[in-house]
Amino acid sequence: MSEIRICGYRPLSGEIKIQGSKNGVLPMLAASVLQRGTLKFTNVPIIQDVICMVGILESIGCKCQLEGNCLKVDGAEVKDIQIPREYVGKMRSSILVMGALLGREGRAVTWHPGGCSIGSRPVDLHLKAFRQLGARIKEEEGRIEARAKELSGSEISFPFPSVGATENALLAAVLAKGETVILGAAMEPEIMSLCRLLNQMGARIQGIGSPVLRIQGVDELYGTEFNVPGDRIAAGTYLLAAAAAGGRAKLLDAPWEEMQAVVGVLRRLGAKVEPLGAEGSSGAGAAGMEIKMDGRPRPICLSTGPYPGFPTDLQSPLLSVLALAEGVSTVEETVFEARFKTVGELRKMGAGIEVSGRRAIVSGKDHLTGASVKAWDLRGGAALVAAALAARGETRISDCIYIERGYEDICRDILCVNGDIRWIGS
Ligand code: EPZ
C-alpha cells in the first residue's frame, strides 16, 4: 500500500491549482449513459474513482477516451445493463449508473455497495425513488435488479436530503413520461452542476439550487461539452491544512461562491480568507481564494450538515486544526453515524480528542508530534496530511490508496505550497 512521509512544523507558502470536482464529475459520468451521442468533459480530475467509473461505462458498452484532463464518452452502444460487481465494491457511487441505465434501458442490475468506515450507507432512498417512478425492484443476496416497461413521472419525497438518492432520482426521471417533483432534494453544488449538464443535454429541470426539483420528462438527450467545476472539498482540505500549519496559500480555481460556510469557519478559526481577482465584495466571479494564518487557531463549536451547511467531508480535516486550538472545541457529525475513525490516528500524534456518539470534544494543544499513522478513509487520510504538516518531526501515513481515490496528487499540491512531503513505495 502506498505511504506518504511528511516533515511538519513549517508554514505553508505558495499556490495550488485546485482539481476538478470528484463528487461533481461522478454523477455527470453516469449521466453520459442517458445519451447516444458524445459527451466531452474538461477539467476532469485524474483520480481512482474516475478510472473506476470509466471502467464501469466501458463494461456496459460506452466508448471512453481520456486525454489529459479531457474525457469523451460515446454513449451510442450501451449493450449491458449489469454493473460489474468488482467495481461496486471499490466505489459506492457506482450505484448512480443504475438510475441512468434504468432511464435509458428500463433495466439495471447492481449490488448493494455495502458500508464503509464512515457508516452503513444504505441505498433504500435510491430504491424508493425508482419504485415511485414505476420500477419493480428485486433484491436477492445483495444483488439489486430494477425493471420498468416505462418510467412515469411521480412525486418523490426524501425524509432528508440524500445527495446520491437525489442524483439517482434525477438520472431516472429525465427520460420518464410526464412530470416528476422531487421534494426534500439535496442542494449541494454537485446536484446543481448535474442539473446544468442534464439541461444542456436537453433535459427540462427547474428549481435548480432549491429543495424542490421539477423535471418534465423528454424523449431523448444529446451529447454536449461540459467543464467540471473546481473541487470545493479539495480546496477546503487545503484551506484547513494552511490553518493547521500556518502561513499563506493561494488556491486557484477554488469555487468561492460554493464555499461560504467553509470560509466562515476559517475566519472563526482566526484565518484571513479573501477571494482572488473578484469584482466587488461578494467575491462574484472570483478566480479562487487566498488564506493567511498566523498563530494558533481559535476554538469553535460546530455541527456538520447538508449544503449550505459545513460539509461532513471536511469534518476530519477540521479536527486536525482544532487539535492545535487555544481551548476546547466541539464538533457534531450530523450526516454519517461513524465518521470519527481518524480520531484514533490523530491521538497517536498527541491530539486531545474524546468522542461520544456523534460528538467530538477537542482539547487544543500547543503542538502535535509526528507519528506512524494509517488512513482509514479518504477524508480521514487528508486530515492526517493536514495534522502532519503542523506536527513537529516526521509523520508516516500508510494506506494512502484511500487518499488517491479523491485527490489527484496531494503530494504534488502540498509541494506547491512548500510542504516537506513525498510518496514512499508503490
Ligand atoms: C455523497 O455521498 C458524497 N459522495 C460523500 O462524499 C458526502 O459525504 C455525502 O454525499 C454527503 O455530502 C459522492 O458524492 C460520490 P448521502 P452519498 O446519500 O450520496 C444516509 C467523499 O468523501 N442514506 O447524502 O452516499 C447515509 O447513510 C464522500 O467525497 C440513507 O440512509 O451521501 C448517510 O448517513 C464521502 N439511505 C446520509 O444519508 C440512502 O438511500 C447522507 O448520505 C442514502 C443515504
CSV table of C-alpha atoms and ligand atoms in Angstrom, one decimal:
chain,number,residue,atom,x,y,z
A,1,MET,CA,0.0,0.0,0.0
A,2,SER,CA,1.4,3.5,-0.8
A,3,GLU,CA,2.7,5.6,2.0
A,4,ILE,CA,3.3,9.4,2.5
A,5,ARG,CA,6.1,10.8,4.5
A,6,ILE,CA,5.9,14.4,5.9
A,7,CYS,CA,8.2,16.6,7.9
A,8,GLY,CA,6.0,19.2,9.5
A,9,TYR,CA,6.1,22.3,11.6
A,10,ARG,CA,6.8,24.6,8.6
A,11,PRO,CA,4.4,27.3,7.5
A,12,LEU,CA,2.9,26.9,4.0
A,13,SER,CA,3.7,29.3,1.2
A,14,GLY,CA,2.7,29.2,-2.5
A,15,GLU,CA,-0.2,28.4,-4.7
A,16,ILE,CA,-2.2,25.3,-5.7
A,17,LYS,CA,-4.4,24.8,-8.8
A,18,ILE,CA,-7.5,23.1,-7.5
A,19,GLN,CA,-8.5,20.0,-9.4
A,20,GLY,CA,-11.9,19.3,-10.9
A,21,SER,CA,-14.6,18.1,-8.5
A,22,LYS,CA,-14.7,14.3,-7.7
A,23,ASN,CA,-18.2,14.4,-6.4
A,24,GLY,CA,-19.2,16.6,-9.3
A,25,VAL,CA,-17.8,14.5,-12.1
A,26,LEU,CA,-19.0,11.1,-10.9
A,27,PRO,CA,-22.8,11.7,-11.4
A,28,MET,CA,-22.0,13.5,-14.6
A,29,LEU,CA,-20.2,10.5,-16.0
A,30,ALA,CA,-23.3,8.4,-15.0
A,31,ALA,CA,-25.4,10.9,-17.0
A,32,SER,CA,-23.4,10.1,-20.2
A,33,VAL,CA,-25.3,6.7,-20.3
A,34,LEU,CA,-28.5,8.7,-21.0
A,35,GLN,CA,-27.4,9.9,-24.4
A,36,ARG,CA,-26.5,8.3,-27.7
A,37,GLY,CA,-24.0,10.9,-28.8
A,38,THR,CA,-20.8,12.0,-27.2
A,39,LEU,CA,-20.2,13.9,-24.0
A,40,LYS,CA,-16.9,15.8,-23.7
A,41,PHE,CA,-15.8,16.7,-20.2
A,42,THR,CA,-12.9,19.1,-19.5
A,43,ASN,CA,-11.1,19.7,-16.1
A,44,VAL,CA,-11.7,16.0,-15.2
A,45,PRO,CA,-9.8,15.0,-12.0
A,46,ILE,CA,-7.5,12.1,-12.7
A,47,ILE,CA,-8.4,10.1,-9.6
A,48,GLN,CA,-9.1,6.4,-8.8
A,49,ASP,CA,-12.8,6.9,-8.7
A,50,VAL,CA,-12.9,8.4,-12.2
A,51,ILE,CA,-10.8,5.5,-13.5
A,52,CYS,CA,-13.3,3.1,-11.8
A,53,MET,CA,-16.3,4.9,-13.3
A,54,VAL,CA,-14.7,4.8,-16.8
A,55,GLY,CA,-14.3,1.0,-16.3
A,56,ILE,CA,-18.0,0.7,-15.5
A,57,LEU,CA,-19.0,2.8,-18.5
A,58,GLU,CA,-16.8,0.7,-20.8
A,59,SER,CA,-18.1,-2.6,-19.4
A,60,ILE,CA,-21.7,-1.7,-20.3
A,61,GLY,CA,-20.7,-0.6,-23.8
A,62,CYS,CA,-19.8,3.1,-23.8
A,63,LYS,CA,-16.6,4.1,-25.5
A,64,CYS,CA,-14.3,6.3,-23.4
A,65,GLN,CA,-11.3,8.4,-24.4
A,66,LEU,CA,-9.2,10.0,-21.7
A,67,GLU,CA,-6.6,12.5,-22.8
A,68,GLY,CA,-5.0,14.6,-20.1
A,69,ASN,CA,-7.9,16.1,-18.1
A,70,CYS,CA,-10.3,15.7,-21.1
A,71,LEU,CA,-12.7,12.8,-21.2
A,72,LYS,CA,-15.0,11.9,-24.1
A,73,VAL,CA,-17.8,9.4,-23.5
A,74,ASP,CA,-19.6,7.9,-26.6
A,75,GLY,CA,-23.0,6.5,-25.4
A,76,ALA,CA,-24.1,5.1,-28.8
A,77,GLU,CA,-23.8,1.4,-27.8
A,78,VAL,CA,-25.0,0.5,-24.3
A,79,LYS,CA,-25.2,-3.3,-24.5
A,80,ASP,CA,-25.1,-4.5,-20.9
A,81,ILE,CA,-27.3,-3.4,-18.1
A,82,GLN,CA,-25.3,-5.0,-15.3
A,83,ILE,CA,-22.7,-3.1,-13.3
A,84,PRO,CA,-19.7,-5.4,-12.7
A,85,ARG,CA,-19.5,-6.4,-9.1
A,86,GLU,CA,-15.8,-5.7,-8.7
A,87,TYR,CA,-16.4,-2.0,-9.4
A,88,VAL,CA,-19.3,-1.9,-6.9
A,89,GLY,CA,-17.1,-2.9,-4.0
A,90,LYS,CA,-14.5,-0.3,-5.0
A,91,MET,CA,-16.8,2.7,-5.3
A,92,ARG,CA,-20.2,3.4,-3.8
A,93,SER,CA,-21.1,5.9,-6.5
A,94,SER,CA,-21.3,3.0,-8.9
A,95,ILE,CA,-25.0,3.0,-7.8
A,96,LEU,CA,-25.5,6.2,-9.8
A,97,VAL,CA,-25.2,4.3,-13.1
A,98,MET,CA,-28.3,2.3,-12.0
A,99,GLY,CA,-30.5,5.4,-12.4
A,100,ALA,CA,-29.1,6.2,-15.8
A,101,LEU,CA,-29.4,2.6,-17.0
A,102,LEU,CA,-33.0,2.5,-15.8
A,103,GLY,CA,-33.7,5.7,-17.5
A,104,ARG,CA,-32.2,4.6,-20.8
A,105,GLU,CA,-32.9,0.8,-21.0
A,106,GLY,CA,-35.7,0.3,-18.5
A,107,ARG,CA,-33.5,-2.2,-16.7
A,108,ALA,CA,-30.4,-2.2,-14.4
A,109,VAL,CA,-28.6,-4.7,-12.2
A,110,THR,CA,-26.1,-3.9,-9.5
A,111,TRP,CA,-25.2,-5.0,-5.9
A,112,HIS,CA,-25.6,-3.3,-2.5
A,113,PRO,CA,-22.4,-1.3,-2.2
A,114,GLY,CA,-22.1,-2.1,1.5
A,115,GLY,CA,-20.9,0.0,4.2
A,116,CYS,CA,-17.5,1.6,4.8
A,117,SER,CA,-15.6,3.1,7.7
A,118,ILE,CA,-17.8,6.2,7.8
A,119,GLY,CA,-21.1,4.4,8.2
A,120,SER,CA,-23.6,1.7,6.9
A,121,ARG,CA,-24.6,3.9,3.9
A,122,PRO,CA,-27.7,2.1,2.8
A,123,VAL,CA,-29.4,2.8,-0.6
A,124,ASP,CA,-33.0,2.5,0.5
A,125,LEU,CA,-33.8,6.0,-0.7
A,126,HIS,CA,-32.4,5.4,-4.1
A,127,LEU,CA,-34.6,2.3,-4.5
A,128,LYS,CA,-37.6,4.2,-3.1
A,129,ALA,CA,-37.2,6.8,-5.8
A,130,PHE,CA,-37.0,4.1,-8.6
A,131,ARG,CA,-40.2,2.4,-7.2
A,132,GLN,CA,-42.0,5.8,-7.2
A,133,LEU,CA,-41.1,6.2,-10.9
A,134,GLY,CA,-42.7,2.8,-11.6
A,135,ALA,CA,-39.7,0.4,-11.4
A,136,ARG,CA,-40.0,-3.0,-9.9
A,137,ILE,CA,-37.1,-3.7,-7.6
A,138,LYS,CA,-35.8,-7.2,-6.8
A,139,GLU,CA,-33.2,-7.7,-4.0
A,140,GLU,CA,-31.6,-11.1,-3.5
A,141,GLU,CA,-28.4,-11.9,-1.6
A,142,GLY,CA,-27.1,-8.4,-2.2
A,143,ARG,CA,-28.0,-8.3,-5.9
A,144,ILE,CA,-30.4,-5.5,-6.9
A,145,GLU,CA,-32.4,-5.6,-10.1
A,146,ALA,CA,-34.6,-2.7,-11.3
A,147,ARG,CA,-37.0,-3.1,-14.2
A,148,ALA,CA,-39.6,-0.8,-15.7
A,149,LYS,CA,-41.6,-1.1,-19.0
A,150,GLU,CA,-41.9,2.7,-18.9
A,151,LEU,CA,-40.9,5.1,-16.1
A,152,SER,CA,-43.6,7.6,-15.3
A,153,GLY,CA,-43.2,10.9,-13.6
A,154,SER,CA,-44.1,11.0,-9.9
A,155,GLU,CA,-43.8,12.9,-6.7
A,156,ILE,CA,-40.7,11.7,-4.7
A,157,SER,CA,-40.2,13.0,-1.2
A,158,PHE,CA,-37.0,12.4,0.7
A,159,PRO,CA,-37.0,12.4,4.5
A,160,PHE,CA,-33.6,14.1,4.4
A,161,PRO,CA,-31.5,15.5,1.6
A,162,SER,CA,-29.5,12.5,0.4
A,163,VAL,CA,-27.0,13.6,-2.3
A,164,GLY,CA,-26.8,10.3,-4.1
A,165,ALA,CA,-30.5,9.5,-3.9
A,166,THR,CA,-31.3,12.9,-5.4
A,167,GLU,CA,-28.8,12.4,-8.2
A,168,ASN,CA,-30.2,8.9,-8.9
A,169,ALA,CA,-33.8,10.2,-9.0
A,170,LEU,CA,-32.8,12.9,-11.4
A,171,LEU,CA,-31.0,10.5,-13.7
A,172,ALA,CA,-34.0,8.2,-13.8
A,173,ALA,CA,-36.6,11.0,-14.2
A,174,VAL,CA,-35.2,13.0,-17.1
A,175,LEU,CA,-36.4,10.4,-19.7
A,176,ALA,CA,-39.6,9.4,-17.7
A,177,LYS,CA,-43.0,10.1,-19.1
A,178,GLY,CA,-44.6,13.3,-17.6
A,179,GLU,CA,-43.6,15.4,-14.6
A,180,THR,CA,-41.5,14.3,-11.6
A,181,VAL,CA,-41.3,16.5,-8.5
A,182,ILE,CA,-38.5,15.8,-6.0
A,183,LEU,CA,-39.3,17.2,-2.6
A,184,GLY,CA,-36.6,17.5,0.0
A,185,ALA,CA,-33.9,17.3,-2.7
A,186,ALA,CA,-30.2,17.8,-1.7
A,187,MET,CA,-28.9,21.2,-2.8
A,188,GLU,CA,-25.2,20.5,-2.9
A,189,PRO,CA,-23.3,22.3,-5.8
A,190,GLU,CA,-22.7,18.8,-7.3
A,191,ILE,CA,-26.5,18.5,-7.7
A,192,MET,CA,-26.7,21.9,-9.3
A,193,SER,CA,-23.9,21.1,-11.8
A,194,LEU,CA,-25.5,17.8,-12.6
A,195,CYS,CA,-28.8,19.6,-13.4
A,196,ARG,CA,-27.0,22.2,-15.5
A,197,LEU,CA,-25.4,19.4,-17.5
A,198,LEU,CA,-28.6,17.5,-17.9
A,199,ASN,CA,-30.4,20.6,-19.1
A,200,GLN,CA,-27.6,21.3,-21.6
A,201,MET,CA,-28.2,17.7,-22.9
A,202,GLY,CA,-31.9,18.6,-23.5
A,203,ALA,CA,-33.5,17.8,-20.1
A,204,ARG,CA,-36.1,20.1,-18.6
A,205,ILE,CA,-35.3,20.6,-14.9
A,206,GLN,CA,-36.5,23.6,-12.8
A,207,GLY,CA,-35.8,24.6,-9.3
A,208,ILE,CA,-32.0,24.1,-9.5
A,209,GLY,CA,-30.4,25.0,-6.2
A,210,SER,CA,-33.7,24.6,-4.3
A,211,PRO,CA,-35.1,21.6,-2.3
A,212,VAL,CA,-37.9,21.2,-4.9
A,213,LEU,CA,-36.8,20.0,-8.3
A,214,ARG,CA,-39.4,19.7,-11.1
A,215,ILE,CA,-38.5,17.5,-14.1
A,216,GLN,CA,-40.5,17.4,-17.3
A,217,GLY,CA,-39.5,14.1,-18.9
A,218,VAL,CA,-38.3,14.3,-22.5
A,219,ASP,CA,-37.9,11.7,-25.3
A,220,GLU,CA,-34.2,12.0,-25.9
A,221,LEU,CA,-31.0,13.5,-24.6
A,222,TYR,CA,-28.0,14.6,-26.6
A,223,GLY,CA,-24.2,14.9,-26.4
A,224,THR,CA,-22.6,18.2,-25.3
A,225,GLU,CA,-19.4,19.7,-23.8
A,226,PHE,CA,-19.1,20.5,-20.1
A,227,ASN,CA,-16.3,21.8,-17.8
A,228,VAL,CA,-16.1,20.2,-14.4
A,229,PRO,CA,-16.2,22.8,-11.6
A,230,GLY,CA,-13.4,23.1,-9.1
A,231,ASP,CA,-13.5,20.6,-6.2
A,232,ARG,CA,-14.8,22.5,-3.1
A,233,ILE,CA,-13.7,19.7,-0.8
A,234,ALA,CA,-10.2,19.5,-2.1
A,235,ALA,CA,-10.0,23.3,-1.8
A,236,GLY,CA,-11.4,23.2,1.7
A,237,THR,CA,-8.9,20.5,2.7
A,238,TYR,CA,-6.0,22.8,1.7
A,239,LEU,CA,-7.6,25.8,3.5
A,240,LEU,CA,-7.7,23.7,6.7
A,241,ALA,CA,-4.1,22.4,6.1
A,242,ALA,CA,-3.0,26.0,6.0
A,243,ALA,CA,-5.0,26.8,9.1
A,244,ALA,CA,-3.2,24.0,10.9
A,245,ALA,CA,0.3,24.6,9.6
A,246,GLY,CA,0.1,28.4,9.4
A,247,GLY,CA,1.4,30.5,6.5
A,248,ARG,CA,-0.3,31.6,3.3
A,249,ALA,CA,-1.7,29.8,0.3
A,250,LYS,CA,-3.5,30.8,-2.9
A,251,LEU,CA,-6.0,28.3,-4.3
A,252,LEU,CA,-6.6,28.9,-8.0
A,253,ASP,CA,-10.0,27.8,-9.4
A,254,ALA,CA,-11.4,27.2,-6.0
A,255,PRO,CA,-15.2,27.7,-6.2
A,256,TRP,CA,-15.5,30.8,-3.9
A,257,GLU,CA,-19.3,31.1,-4.1
A,258,GLU,CA,-19.9,27.5,-3.1
A,259,MET,CA,-17.6,27.6,-0.1
A,260,GLN,CA,-19.0,30.3,2.1
A,261,ALA,CA,-19.8,28.0,5.0
A,262,VAL,CA,-16.2,26.8,4.9
A,263,VAL,CA,-14.8,30.4,4.6
A,264,GLY,CA,-16.9,31.5,7.5
A,265,VAL,CA,-15.5,28.7,9.7
A,266,LEU,CA,-11.9,29.5,8.6
A,267,ARG,CA,-12.5,33.1,9.7
A,268,ARG,CA,-13.9,32.0,13.0
A,269,LEU,CA,-10.7,30.0,13.5
A,270,GLY,CA,-8.7,33.2,13.0
A,271,ALA,CA,-7.6,32.9,9.4
A,272,LYS,CA,-7.8,35.7,6.8
A,273,VAL,CA,-9.6,34.4,3.7
A,274,GLU,CA,-10.3,36.5,0.6
A,275,PRO,CA,-11.5,35.9,-2.9
A,276,LEU,CA,-8.9,36.3,-5.7
A,277,GLY,CA,-9.5,38.7,-8.6
A,278,ALA,CA,-13.1,39.2,-7.8
A,279,GLU,CA,-15.3,42.2,-8.7
A,280,GLY,CA,-17.0,43.7,-5.6
A,281,SER,CA,-17.1,42.4,-2.0
A,282,SER,CA,-19.4,39.4,-2.8
A,283,GLY,CA,-16.5,37.7,-4.5
A,284,ALA,CA,-18.7,37.0,-7.5
A,285,GLY,CA,-16.6,35.6,-10.4
A,286,ALA,CA,-13.6,35.0,-8.1
A,287,ALA,CA,-10.7,33.2,-9.7
A,288,GLY,CA,-10.0,31.4,-6.4
A,289,MET,CA,-9.1,32.4,-2.9
A,290,GLU,CA,-6.2,33.2,-0.6
A,291,ILE,CA,-5.7,32.2,3.0
A,292,LYS,CA,-3.3,33.7,5.6
A,293,MET,CA,-2.9,32.2,9.0
A,294,ASP,CA,-0.6,33.3,11.9
A,295,GLY,CA,-0.6,31.9,15.4
A,296,ARG,CA,-2.8,29.1,16.9
A,297,PRO,CA,-6.4,28.6,15.7
A,298,ARG,CA,-9.2,29.8,18.0
A,299,PRO,CA,-11.5,27.1,19.4
A,300,ILE,CA,-15.1,26.8,17.9
A,301,CYS,CA,-18.3,24.7,18.3
A,302,LEU,CA,-19.8,23.5,15.0
A,303,SER,CA,-22.2,20.9,13.5
A,304,THR,CA,-21.7,19.5,10.0
A,305,GLY,CA,-24.8,19.5,7.8
A,306,PRO,CA,-26.2,19.2,4.3
A,307,TYR,CA,-25.4,22.1,2.0
A,308,PRO,CA,-25.3,25.1,2.6
A,309,GLY,CA,-24.0,23.9,6.0
A,310,PHE,CA,-20.4,22.9,6.9
A,311,PRO,CA,-19.7,19.8,4.8
A,312,THR,CA,-19.2,16.5,6.5
A,313,ASP,CA,-16.3,15.8,4.1
A,314,LEU,CA,-14.3,18.5,5.9
A,315,GLN,CA,-15.1,17.4,9.4
A,316,SER,CA,-11.9,15.2,9.8
A,317,PRO,CA,-9.5,17.9,8.4
A,318,LEU,CA,-11.2,20.4,10.8
A,319,LEU,CA,-10.4,18.1,13.7
A,320,SER,CA,-6.7,18.4,12.8
A,321,VAL,CA,-6.9,22.2,13.1
A,322,LEU,CA,-8.9,22.2,16.3
A,323,ALA,CA,-6.3,19.8,17.8
A,324,LEU,CA,-4.0,22.9,17.8
A,325,ALA,CA,-6.6,25.4,19.0
A,326,GLU,CA,-6.2,27.6,22.1
A,327,GLY,CA,-9.0,26.0,24.0
A,328,VAL,CA,-11.8,23.3,23.8
A,329,SER,CA,-13.9,22.8,20.7
A,330,THR,CA,-16.9,20.6,19.9
A,331,VAL,CA,-17.8,19.1,16.6
A,332,GLU,CA,-21.2,17.3,15.9
A,333,GLU,CA,-21.3,15.0,12.9
A,334,THR,CA,-24.9,15.0,11.8
A,335,VAL,CA,-24.6,13.3,8.4
A,336,PHE,CA,-22.8,10.0,8.9
A,337,GLU,CA,-23.0,7.8,12.0
A,338,ALA,CA,-19.4,6.7,12.2
A,339,ARG,CA,-17.1,9.4,10.8
A,340,PHE,CA,-14.6,9.7,13.7
A,341,LYS,CA,-12.3,6.8,12.8
A,342,THR,CA,-9.4,9.1,12.2
A,343,VAL,CA,-9.5,10.4,15.8
A,344,GLY,CA,-7.5,7.3,16.9
A,345,GLU,CA,-4.8,8.2,14.5
A,346,LEU,CA,-4.8,11.9,15.5
A,347,ARG,CA,-4.4,10.8,19.1
A,348,LYS,CA,-1.2,9.0,18.1
A,349,MET,CA,0.1,12.5,17.2
A,350,GLY,CA,-0.8,13.8,20.6
A,351,ALA,CA,-4.3,15.2,19.8
A,352,GLY,CA,-6.6,15.5,22.8
A,353,ILE,CA,-9.9,14.3,21.3
A,354,GLU,CA,-12.7,12.5,23.1
A,355,VAL,CA,-15.6,11.0,21.1
A,356,SER,CA,-19.1,10.3,22.4
A,357,GLY,CA,-21.7,9.3,19.9
A,358,ARG,CA,-21.8,11.9,17.1
A,359,ARG,CA,-19.8,14.5,19.1
A,360,ALA,CA,-16.1,15.0,19.3
A,361,ILE,CA,-14.7,17.2,22.1
A,362,VAL,CA,-11.2,18.6,21.1
A,363,SER,CA,-8.9,20.0,23.8
A,364,GLY,CA,-6.4,22.0,21.8
A,365,LYS,CA,-2.6,21.5,22.4
A,366,ASP,CA,0.2,23.9,21.5
A,367,HIS,CA,1.7,21.2,19.3
A,368,LEU,CA,1.3,17.8,17.7
A,369,THR,CA,4.1,15.3,17.2
A,370,GLY,CA,4.9,13.3,14.1
A,371,ALA,CA,4.0,9.5,14.3
A,372,SER,CA,3.2,6.5,12.1
A,373,VAL,CA,-0.5,6.6,11.3
A,374,LYS,CA,-3.0,5.0,9.0
A,375,ALA,CA,-5.6,6.4,6.6
A,376,TRP,CA,-9.0,4.7,7.2
A,377,ASP,CA,-10.9,6.6,4.6
A,378,LEU,CA,-10.4,9.3,2.0
A,379,ARG,CA,-11.0,12.5,4.1
A,380,GLY,CA,-9.6,10.9,7.2
A,381,GLY,CA,-6.4,10.4,5.3
A,382,ALA,CA,-6.4,14.0,4.1
A,383,ALA,CA,-6.9,15.1,7.7
A,384,LEU,CA,-3.7,13.2,8.7
A,385,VAL,CA,-1.8,15.1,6.0
A,386,ALA,CA,-3.0,18.4,7.5
A,387,ALA,CA,-2.1,17.4,11.0
A,388,ALA,CA,1.4,16.1,9.9
A,389,LEU,CA,2.1,19.5,8.2
A,390,ALA,CA,1.7,21.2,11.5
A,391,ALA,CA,3.3,18.5,13.7
A,392,ARG,CA,6.9,18.5,15.0
A,393,GLY,CA,9.0,15.8,13.3
A,394,GLU,CA,8.3,13.2,10.7
A,395,THR,CA,4.9,11.5,10.1
A,396,ARG,CA,4.4,8.4,8.0
A,397,ILE,CA,0.9,7.8,6.7
A,398,SER,CA,0.1,4.3,5.4
A,399,ASP,CA,-2.8,3.0,3.3
A,400,CYS,CA,-2.8,6.2,1.3
A,401,ILE,CA,-4.7,4.4,-1.5
A,402,TYR,CA,-7.8,5.9,0.1
A,403,ILE,CA,-6.4,9.4,-0.5
A,404,GLU,CA,-5.7,8.7,-4.1
A,405,ARG,CA,-9.4,8.0,-4.6
A,406,GLY,CA,-10.3,11.7,-4.3
A,407,TYR,CA,-7.1,13.8,-4.6
A,408,GLU,CA,-5.3,13.8,-8.0
A,409,ASP,CA,-1.9,14.1,-6.2
A,410,ILE,CA,-2.0,15.5,-2.7
A,411,CYS,CA,1.9,15.4,-2.5
A,412,ARG,CA,2.1,17.5,-5.7
A,413,ASP,CA,-0.3,20.0,-4.3
A,414,ILE,CA,1.3,20.3,-0.9
A,415,LEU,CA,4.8,20.6,-2.6
A,416,CYS,CA,3.3,23.7,-4.4
A,417,VAL,CA,2.9,25.4,-1.0
A,418,ASN,CA,6.4,24.4,0.2
A,419,GLY,CA,5.4,21.4,2.3
A,420,ASP,CA,8.0,18.8,3.0
A,421,ILE,CA,6.1,15.8,1.7
A,422,ARG,CA,6.8,12.8,-0.5
A,423,TRP,CA,5.2,9.5,-1.7
A,424,ILE,CA,7.1,6.4,-0.5
A,425,GLY,CA,6.6,3.0,-2.2
A,426,SER,CA,4.3,2.0,-5.0
B,1,EPZ,C1,-22.2,11.9,-1.1
B,1,EPZ,O1,-22.3,10.6,-0.6
B,1,EPZ,C2,-20.7,12.2,-1.3
B,1,EPZ,N1,-20.1,11.2,-2.3
B,1,EPZ,C3,-20.0,12.0,0.0
B,1,EPZ,O2,-18.6,12.3,-0.2
B,1,EPZ,C4,-20.6,13.0,1.0
B,1,EPZ,O3,-20.0,12.8,2.3
B,1,EPZ,C5,-22.1,12.8,1.1
B,1,EPZ,O4,-22.7,12.9,-0.2
B,1,EPZ,C6,-22.8,13.9,2.0
B,1,EPZ,O5,-22.5,15.1,1.5
B,1,EPZ,C7,-20.3,11.5,-3.6
B,1,EPZ,O6,-20.9,12.4,-4.0
B,1,EPZ,C8,-19.6,10.5,-4.5
B,1,EPZ,P1,-25.9,10.8,1.2
B,1,EPZ,P2,-23.8,9.9,-0.5
B,1,EPZ,O7,-26.8,9.9,0.4
B,1,EPZ,O8,-24.6,10.3,-1.7
B,1,EPZ,C9,-27.8,8.1,4.5
B,1,EPZ,C10,-16.3,11.9,0.0
B,1,EPZ,O9,-15.5,11.8,0.9
B,1,EPZ,N2,-28.5,7.4,3.4
B,1,EPZ,O10,-26.2,12.3,1.2
B,1,EPZ,O11,-23.6,8.5,-0.3
B,1,EPZ,C11,-26.4,7.8,4.5
B,1,EPZ,O12,-26.1,6.6,5.2
B,1,EPZ,C12,-17.6,11.2,0.1
B,1,EPZ,O13,-16.1,12.5,-1.1
B,1,EPZ,C13,-29.6,6.6,3.7
B,1,EPZ,O14,-29.9,6.3,4.9
B,1,EPZ,O15,-24.4,10.6,0.8
B,1,EPZ,C14,-25.8,9.0,5.3
B,1,EPZ,O16,-25.9,8.8,6.7
B,1,EPZ,C15,-17.8,10.5,1.4
B,1,EPZ,N3,-30.2,6.0,2.7
B,1,EPZ,C16,-26.7,10.1,4.9
B,1,EPZ,O17,-27.9,9.5,4.3
B,1,EPZ,C17,-29.9,6.2,1.4
B,1,EPZ,O18,-30.6,5.6,0.5
B,1,EPZ,C18,-26.1,11.1,3.8
B,1,EPZ,O19,-25.8,10.3,2.7
B,1,EPZ,C19,-28.9,7.1,1.1
B,1,EPZ,C20,-28.2,7.7,2.1
